[in-house]
C-alpha cells in the first residue's frame, strides 16, 4: 500500500517535503527510500510513525504517516 | 500582599499564574548554556520574568556577524566577552535577580561542577559535541533539560529528563543515540540563519522553562516540536524510551569526565592538534613547517599568509609533495582540514606532527575582526 512520508530539515532537501511510497512495514519502507534516494544512506535521521518515534520494525497501514526527522544543531 | 513587587504586576494579575507562580520563578536556579542566537532571547525573557538565579555559560567574543540575531548585544560591544555584556545588560533589566557568569567552554571536565549548581538547564549551544555533553550530564545529574536547535528556517524544541513522569524519562539519545559525524550534517555557519528564527525558538525554550517551574500548561515532556517559520507549521512527535541508552551514556562522574565529546562527534582526532586562530598565526612561521590549504581552488577568502594548496580531493595523489616535519592544515570551517588530517595520519602515522585550524579560515577572520575593533 502507499504510505505518506513527510520529511524535515536536511532530509527534506533530498526527498522533498512529502512523498508517497509503497511499503508494508518500516523496514521495506527504509529500503525503498534508500533505493530512491541513495544520498540518504549516510544521513542521520529518526523515524516517527503517526507522530511516535519508532525504532524497531513495525507494520504499516494505509493511513499511517511516516516522518523522517534529522537532528538540528544550530543555535 | 507581602513581598508585592510592581515589576511582576502582570504576572500576579494573570489567572492560573499569580503571586504563587512568581514566587516559584524567584526561587528557581536556571543555567543557560550558550549566549548566542538562542541564548539571547532565553536570557532576556527569563531575567525579565524574575528567575531568581541565572547562570550563563559562554566563552565567545561578540562579533559583527552576531548582531543580526543576538539581540542582547550592540555594535559598541564587538570584541567584548558575551558573558560580561550579557550579565551587565540583564542586571540592568532586572537588578533584583542573581546572575552568575561562567566564562568557559563547557567540557566534560568542568560541566559536572557547573550544572550541579542549578535546577534546570537550557541548551542554547550550536554544535553536537556540546549537545551530547549536556544531555549526558543532565541524565547523570537528574536535571531537566530544555533543548532548542535550529536549521535554516526550522527549529526544534524539546524537554528531556523532566522528572514529571518518573518511569518514562527520555533524553536526546533516545531520539538520536549517537552523535552524527560532521559530514552527516551541516552546521549553522555554513547554512546561514534568518535572525528572527532563534528569537522564536529561544522564546519557546524560555516558555518551557517558565511552564516547567510554575506547572502551568503542558510542556513538551519527552516530545520533540519541529517548527517552520516559513508557514508556521509545527509537528510534535512523541519520543519513546525504547532505545536503550544506558550503554551510550557514561555510567559515573569519572567515566563522564574521561569522555572526549569532540572526539565522539568527529570534531577532533587523537594525535591531531587543534589550533585556535592565535596559535595558528604563531605556528605557521615555525621551522620545517608547511601550511596547506585543503580547500578547492578558487574558494574565497584567499589566505594572506605563506601556504601551499592541495585540495582535499587531490590529497591522496599528492602525499609525496609533503616533505616537512610539521604539517598545518586549514580549510573554510575546520571540517575538511580534519578529514585531511585523517588521511595524513593514515599515511604518515606519527612520523609527522599534524595540526589543523579549528573553525577554519572563518574563525581566523572572525578573530582578526575582533582584534581590529
Coordinates of C-alpha atoms in Angstrom, one line a residue:
Chain A
X1 CA 0.0 0.0 0.0
X2 CA 1.0 3.6 -0.4
X3 CA 2.4 5.3 2.7
X4 CA 2.6 9.0 3.1
X5 CA 6.1 10.3 4.1
X6 CA 6.9 13.7 5.4
X7 CA 10.5 15.0 5.8
X8 CA 12.2 17.7 7.7
X9 CA 15.4 19.8 7.6
X10 CA 18.3 18.4 5.5
X11 CA 16.3 15.2 4.7
X12 CA 13.5 17.3 3.0
X13 CA 16.2 18.8 0.8
X14 CA 16.9 15.3 -0.5
X15 CA 13.4 13.7 -0.6
X16 CA 11.1 16.8 -0.9
X17 CA 8.7 17.7 1.9
X18 CA 6.2 15.0 1.1
X19 CA 6.1 11.8 -0.9
X20 CA 4.2 8.5 -1.2
X21 CA 6.0 5.1 -1.3
X22 CA 4.8 1.5 -1.5
X23 CA 5.6 -0.4 1.7
X24 CA 4.1 -2.9 4.1
X25 CA 6.4 -2.3 7.0
X26 CA 9.0 0.2 8.2
X27 CA 12.0 -2.0 7.1
X28 CA 10.7 -2.2 3.5
X29 CA 10.0 1.5 3.5
X30 CA 13.6 2.2 4.6
X31 CA 14.8 0.0 1.8
X32 CA 12.7 1.8 -0.8
X33 CA 13.8 5.2 0.5
X34 CA 17.5 4.4 0.1
X35 CA 17.0 2.9 -3.3
X36 CA 15.1 6.0 -4.4
X37 CA 17.5 8.5 -2.7
X38 CA 20.9 6.9 -2.3
X39 CA 22.1 10.1 -0.5
X40 CA 20.0 9.1 2.5
X41 CA 22.3 6.1 3.3
X42 CA 24.9 8.3 5.0
X43 CA 22.5 10.7 6.7
X44 CA 21.2 10.5 10.2
X45 CA 17.5 10.7 11.0
X46 CA 14.8 9.2 13.2
X47 CA 11.5 7.6 12.1
X48 CA 8.2 8.5 13.6
X49 CA 5.0 6.6 12.6
X50 CA 1.9 8.6 13.4
X51 CA 4.0 11.1 15.4
X52 CA 5.6 8.5 17.6
X53 CA 9.2 7.6 17.5
X54 CA 9.8 4.1 16.2
X55 CA 13.0 2.1 16.4
X56 CA 12.2 -1.5 15.6
X57 CA 10.3 -2.7 12.5
X58 CA 6.6 -2.2 12.6
X59 CA 3.8 -3.0 10.1
X60 CA 2.4 0.0 8.2
X61 CA -1.2 0.6 7.4
X62 CA -2.9 2.6 4.7
X63 CA -3.4 5.8 6.8
X64 CA 0.0 5.8 8.5
X65 CA 2.2 8.9 8.1
X66 CA 5.9 8.3 8.5
X67 CA 8.1 11.3 9.4
X68 CA 11.8 11.4 8.7
X69 CA 13.3 13.6 11.4
X70 CA 17.0 14.7 11.3
X71 CA 18.9 16.2 14.3
X72 CA 19.3 20.0 14.1
X73 CA 22.3 21.6 15.9
X74 CA 22.3 25.3 15.1
X75 CA 21.9 27.9 17.8
Chain B
X1 CA 0.3 41.3 49.9
X2 CA 3.7 40.7 51.5
X3 CA 6.6 40.9 49.0
X4 CA 4.4 42.6 46.4
X5 CA 6.6 43.8 43.6
X6 CA 5.2 46.1 41.0
X7 CA 7.7 44.7 38.5
X8 CA 5.7 41.5 38.3
X9 CA 2.2 43.1 38.5
X10 CA 1.2 41.5 35.2
X11 CA 2.2 38.0 36.4
X12 CA 0.2 38.5 39.6
X13 CA -2.8 39.5 37.6
X14 CA -2.7 36.5 35.3
X15 CA -5.2 33.9 36.4
X16 CA -3.6 30.5 36.9
X17 CA -0.2 32.1 37.5
X18 CA -0.5 34.8 40.1
X19 CA 1.7 35.6 43.1
X20 CA 2.4 31.9 43.6
X21 CA 3.7 31.4 40.1
X22 CA 6.0 34.4 40.6
X23 CA 7.4 33.0 43.9
X24 CA 8.3 29.8 42.1
X25 CA 10.2 31.7 39.5
X26 CA 12.1 33.7 42.1
X27 CA 13.2 30.6 43.8
X28 CA 14.4 28.8 40.7
X29 CA 18.0 28.4 39.5
X30 CA 18.3 28.1 35.8
X31 CA 21.5 27.6 33.8
X32 CA 21.6 28.9 30.2
X33 CA 24.4 27.3 28.1
X34 CA 25.4 29.4 25.1
X35 CA 24.7 33.2 25.0
X36 CA 24.2 33.4 21.2
X37 CA 21.2 33.3 18.9
X38 CA 19.0 31.1 21.1
X39 CA 20.7 32.2 24.4
X40 CA 19.9 35.9 24.0
X41 CA 16.1 35.6 24.0
X42 CA 16.1 32.9 26.6
X43 CA 18.2 35.1 28.9
X44 CA 16.2 38.2 28.2
X45 CA 12.8 36.7 28.9
X46 CA 13.9 34.7 31.9
X47 CA 15.7 37.6 33.5
X48 CA 12.6 39.8 32.9
X49 CA 10.3 37.2 34.3
X50 CA 12.3 37.1 37.5
X51 CA 14.1 33.8 37.6
X52 CA 15.8 34.2 41.0
X53 CA 19.2 32.8 40.0
X54 CA 20.5 32.6 36.4
X55 CA 23.8 31.1 35.2
X56 CA 25.3 31.9 31.8
X57 CA 28.0 29.7 30.2
X58 CA 29.8 31.1 27.2
X59 CA 33.4 31.5 26.1
X60 CA 33.0 33.6 22.9
X61 CA 33.5 37.2 22.0
X62 CA 30.9 39.3 20.3
X63 CA 31.5 39.8 16.6
X64 CA 29.8 41.9 14.0
X65 CA 28.1 38.9 12.3
X66 CA 26.4 38.0 15.6
X67 CA 24.4 41.2 15.8
X68 CA 21.9 40.3 13.1
X69 CA 20.3 37.8 15.6
X70 CA 21.9 38.2 19.1
X71 CA 19.8 41.0 20.3
X72 CA 21.4 41.4 23.7
X73 CA 24.4 43.0 22.1
X74 CA 25.1 46.3 20.4
X75 CA 27.7 47.4 17.8
X76 CA 29.8 49.0 20.5
X77 CA 30.1 45.6 22.3
X78 CA 32.0 44.0 19.4
X79 CA 35.2 42.3 20.7
X80 CA 33.9 42.1 24.3
X81 CA 33.1 38.7 26.0
X82 CA 29.4 37.7 25.6
X83 CA 29.0 36.6 29.3
X84 CA 30.2 40.0 30.5
X85 CA 28.0 42.1 28.3
X86 CA 25.0 39.7 28.7
X87 CA 25.3 39.8 32.5
X88 CA 25.6 43.6 32.6
X89 CA 22.6 44.1 30.3
X90 CA 20.5 41.6 32.1
X91 CA 21.3 43.0 35.5
X92 CA 20.2 46.4 34.2
X93 CA 17.0 44.8 33.0
X94 CA 16.4 43.2 36.4
X95 CA 18.7 44.2 39.3
X96 CA 16.7 42.0 41.7
X97 CA 17.9 38.7 40.4
X98 CA 21.2 37.0 40.8
X99 CA 23.3 36.4 37.7
X100 CA 26.3 34.1 37.7
X101 CA 28.7 34.0 34.8
X102 CA 30.8 31.0 33.7
X103 CA 33.3 32.2 31.1
X104 CA 34.5 28.8 30.0
X105 CA 34.0 26.5 27.1
X106 CA 31.8 23.7 28.6
X107 CA 33.6 20.4 28.5
X108 CA 33.4 17.1 30.3
X109 CA 35.9 18.3 32.9
X110 CA 34.0 21.4 34.1
X111 CA 30.4 20.5 33.2
X112 CA 29.6 18.5 36.3
X113 CA 30.5 21.2 38.8
X114 CA 28.7 23.9 36.9
X115 CA 25.5 22.1 36.1
X116 CA 25.1 20.6 39.5
X117 CA 24.5 24.1 41.0
X118 CA 21.2 24.6 39.1
X119 CA 17.7 23.1 38.9
X120 CA 17.1 23.4 35.2
X121 CA 19.4 23.5 32.2
X122 CA 18.7 25.3 28.9
X123 CA 20.7 24.1 25.9
X124 CA 21.4 27.1 23.6
X125 CA 24.6 25.8 22.1
X126 CA 25.3 25.4 18.4
X127 CA 27.1 22.1 18.0
X128 CA 26.5 18.4 18.6
X129 CA 29.6 17.9 20.8
X130 CA 28.1 20.3 23.3
X131 CA 24.6 18.9 22.9
X132 CA 25.6 15.3 23.7
X133 CA 27.8 16.5 26.6
X134 CA 24.9 18.5 28.1
X135 CA 22.5 15.7 27.6
X136 CA 24.6 13.1 29.3
X137 CA 25.5 15.4 32.2
X138 CA 21.7 16.1 32.7
X139 CA 20.9 12.4 32.7
X140 CA 23.6 11.6 35.2
X141 CA 22.8 14.6 37.4
X142 CA 19.0 14.2 37.0
X143 CA 18.5 17.7 35.8
X144 CA 15.6 18.7 33.5
X145 CA 16.9 19.9 30.1
X146 CA 15.2 22.3 27.8
X147 CA 16.6 21.6 24.3
X148 CA 16.4 24.0 21.4
X149 CA 18.1 23.9 18.0
X150 CA 17.7 25.5 14.5
X151 CA 18.3 24.6 10.9
X152 CA 17.7 27.1 8.1
X153 CA 14.1 28.1 8.5
X154 CA 13.1 25.5 11.1
X155 CA 13.7 24.9 14.7
X156 CA 13.3 22.1 17.3
X157 CA 12.3 22.3 20.9
X158 CA 12.1 19.5 23.5
X159 CA 12.0 18.9 27.2
X160 CA 14.1 16.0 28.4
X161 CA 14.5 14.3 31.8
X162 CA 11.8 16.4 33.3
X163 CA 11.3 14.2 36.3
X164 CA 7.5 14.7 35.9
X165 CA 6.9 11.1 34.7
X166 CA 9.5 9.2 36.6
X167 CA 9.0 5.8 34.9
X168 CA 9.2 7.4 31.4
X169 CA 12.3 9.6 31.4
X170 CA 13.5 10.5 28.0
X171 CA 16.7 12.1 26.8
X172 CA 18.2 13.2 23.5
X173 CA 19.9 9.9 22.9
X174 CA 16.5 8.1 22.8
X175 CA 15.9 10.1 19.6
X176 CA 19.5 10.1 18.2
X177 CA 21.5 7.5 20.1
X178 CA 24.9 8.6 18.7
X179 CA 26.2 12.0 17.6
X180 CA 26.4 12.4 13.8
X181 CA 29.8 12.8 12.1
X182 CA 30.5 16.3 10.7
X183 CA 29.9 15.1 7.1
X184 CA 26.4 13.8 8.1
X185 CA 25.1 17.2 8.9
X186 CA 25.6 20.9 8.0
X187 CA 26.4 23.4 10.6
X188 CA 24.9 26.9 11.0
X189 CA 28.0 28.9 9.9
X190 CA 27.7 27.2 6.6
X191 CA 24.0 27.3 6.0
X192 CA 23.1 30.7 7.4
X193 CA 20.1 31.7 9.5
X194 CA 17.4 34.4 9.5
X195 CA 17.7 36.4 12.7
X196 CA 14.1 36.0 13.9
X197 CA 14.2 32.2 13.9
X198 CA 16.5 31.8 17.0
X199 CA 14.3 34.5 18.5
X200 CA 11.2 32.4 18.1
X201 CA 12.8 29.1 19.1
X202 CA 14.6 30.7 22.1
X203 CA 11.3 32.3 23.3
X204 CA 9.7 28.9 23.1
X205 CA 12.5 27.5 25.3
X206 CA 12.0 30.3 27.8
X207 CA 8.3 29.5 27.8
X208 CA 9.0 25.8 28.5
X209 CA 11.3 26.8 31.4
X210 CA 8.6 29.0 32.9
X211 CA 5.9 26.4 32.4
X212 CA 8.1 23.7 34.0
X213 CA 8.8 25.8 37.1
X214 CA 5.3 27.0 37.6
X215 CA 3.3 23.9 36.5
X216 CA 1.1 25.8 34.1
X217 CA 0.1 24.3 30.7
X218 CA 1.6 21.3 29.1
X219 CA 5.3 21.1 28.5
X220 CA 7.0 19.3 25.6
X221 CA 7.9 16.5 28.1
X222 CA 9.5 13.7 26.1
X223 CA 8.2 15.3 22.9
X224 CA 10.1 17.0 20.0
X225 CA 8.5 20.0 18.4
X226 CA 9.6 21.0 15.0
X227 CA 8.5 24.4 13.8
X228 CA 8.8 26.1 10.4
X229 CA 9.0 29.9 10.4
X230 CA 8.0 29.9 6.7
X231 CA 4.4 28.7 7.2
X232 CA 4.1 28.3 11.0
X233 CA 3.5 24.6 10.6
X234 CA 4.5 22.6 13.7
X235 CA 5.0 18.9 14.1
X236 CA 5.1 17.3 17.6
X237 CA 6.4 13.8 17.9
X238 CA 6.5 11.6 21.0
X239 CA 9.8 10.2 21.9
X240 CA 9.6 6.7 23.3
X241 CA 12.4 5.4 25.5
X242 CA 12.6 2.1 23.8
X243 CA 16.1 2.7 22.5
X244 CA 18.5 1.6 25.2
X245 CA 20.8 4.5 26.1
X246 CA 22.4 3.1 29.2
X247 CA 25.4 1.8 27.3
X248 CA 25.9 5.1 25.4
X249 CA 25.9 7.4 28.4
X250 CA 28.9 7.3 30.8
X251 CA 27.9 5.5 34.0
X252 CA 29.6 7.7 36.6
X253 CA 31.1 11.1 37.1
X254 CA 34.6 9.6 36.5
X255 CA 33.5 8.0 33.2
X256 CA 31.8 11.2 32.1
X257 CA 34.9 13.3 32.8
X258 CA 37.0 10.9 30.9
X259 CA 34.8 11.2 27.8
X260 CA 36.0 13.4 24.9
X261 CA 32.8 14.6 23.2
X262 CA 34.7 16.5 20.5
X263 CA 36.3 13.2 19.5
X264 CA 32.9 11.3 19.6
X265 CA 31.5 13.9 17.2
X266 CA 34.5 13.7 14.9
X267 CA 35.4 17.3 15.7
X268 CA 38.8 16.3 17.0
X269 CA 41.2 13.4 16.5
X270 CA 43.7 11.7 18.7
X271 CA 47.2 12.9 17.8
X272 CA 46.0 15.8 15.7
X273 CA 46.4 19.1 17.5
X274 CA 43.5 21.6 17.2
X275 CA 44.9 25.1 16.7
X276 CA 42.9 28.2 17.6
X277 CA 43.5 31.3 15.4
X278 CA 46.1 32.7 17.8
X279 CA 48.1 29.5 18.0
X280 CA 47.7 29.1 14.2
X281 CA 49.2 32.5 13.5
X282 CA 52.2 31.7 15.7
X283 CA 52.8 28.2 14.4
X284 CA 52.8 28.8 10.7
X285 CA 56.1 30.5 10.8
X286 CA 57.8 27.6 12.8
X287 CA 60.8 25.9 11.2
X288 CA 60.3 22.9 9.0
X289 CA 56.6 23.6 8.8
X290 CA 54.3 23.5 5.8
X291 CA 50.8 25.1 5.9
X292 CA 48.3 23.6 3.5
X293 CA 45.0 25.0 2.2
X294 CA 42.9 21.9 1.5
X295 CA 40.0 23.8 0.0
X296 CA 39.3 23.5 -3.7
X297 CA 41.0 26.0 -6.0
X298 CA 39.1 29.4 -6.2
X299 CA 37.4 29.2 -2.8
X300 CA 37.3 32.5 -1.0
X301 CA 38.7 34.2 1.0
X302 CA 42.2 33.6 -0.2
X303 CA 44.7 33.1 2.6
X304 CA 47.1 36.1 3.0
X305 CA 49.9 34.1 4.6
X306 CA 52.5 31.7 3.2
X307 CA 50.9 28.3 2.3
X308 CA 50.5 25.8 -0.5
X309 CA 47.3 24.5 -1.8
X310 CA 46.4 20.8 -2.1
X311 CA 42.6 20.4 -2.4
X312 CA 41.3 17.5 -0.3
X313 CA 40.1 15.8 -3.4
X314 CA 43.7 15.5 -4.7
X315 CA 45.4 14.9 -1.3
X316 CA 45.8 11.1 -1.7
X317 CA 47.7 11.5 -5.0
X318 CA 50.0 14.4 -3.7
X319 CA 51.1 13.0 -0.4
X320 CA 54.7 12.8 -1.7
X321 CA 54.7 16.6 -2.1
X322 CA 54.9 16.9 1.6
X323 CA 58.5 16.8 2.9
X324 CA 58.3 18.9 6.1
X325 CA 58.2 17.6 9.6
X326 CA 55.2 19.7 10.8
X327 CA 52.0 19.9 8.8
X328 CA 49.4 22.6 9.5
X329 CA 46.1 22.1 7.6
X330 CA 43.3 24.6 7.1
X331 CA 40.0 24.9 5.2
X332 CA 36.9 27.0 5.4
X333 CA 35.3 25.7 8.6
X334 CA 37.7 23.1 10.0
X335 CA 35.9 20.0 8.8
X336 CA 37.8 19.3 5.6
X337 CA 41.1 20.0 7.3
X338 CA 40.2 17.4 9.9
X339 CA 39.4 14.9 7.1
X340 CA 42.7 15.8 5.5
X341 CA 44.4 15.1 8.9
X342 CA 42.8 11.7 9.0
X343 CA 44.3 10.9 5.5
X344 CA 47.7 12.2 6.6
X345 CA 47.6 10.2 9.8
X346 CA 46.9 7.0 7.8
X347 CA 49.8 7.7 5.5
X348 CA 52.5 9.2 7.9
X349 CA 51.3 7.8 11.2
X350 CA 53.2 9.6 14.0
X351 CA 56.2 10.4 11.8
X352 CA 55.0 13.9 11.2
X353 CA 53.3 16.3 13.6
X354 CA 49.9 17.2 12.2
X355 CA 47.7 20.0 13.4
X356 CA 44.7 21.9 11.9
X357 CA 43.0 25.2 12.3
X358 CA 39.8 24.6 14.3
X359 CA 36.9 26.6 12.9
X360 CA 38.9 27.2 9.7
X361 CA 39.6 30.4 7.9
X362 CA 36.2 31.6 9.1
X363 CA 37.4 31.5 12.7
X364 CA 40.7 33.2 11.7
X365 CA 38.8 36.1 10.1
X366 CA 36.5 36.5 13.0
X367 CA 39.4 36.8 15.3
X368 CA 41.0 39.4 13.1
X369 CA 37.8 41.4 13.1
X370 CA 37.7 41.3 16.9
X371 CA 41.2 42.5 17.2
X372 CA 40.7 45.4 14.8
X373 CA 37.7 46.6 16.8

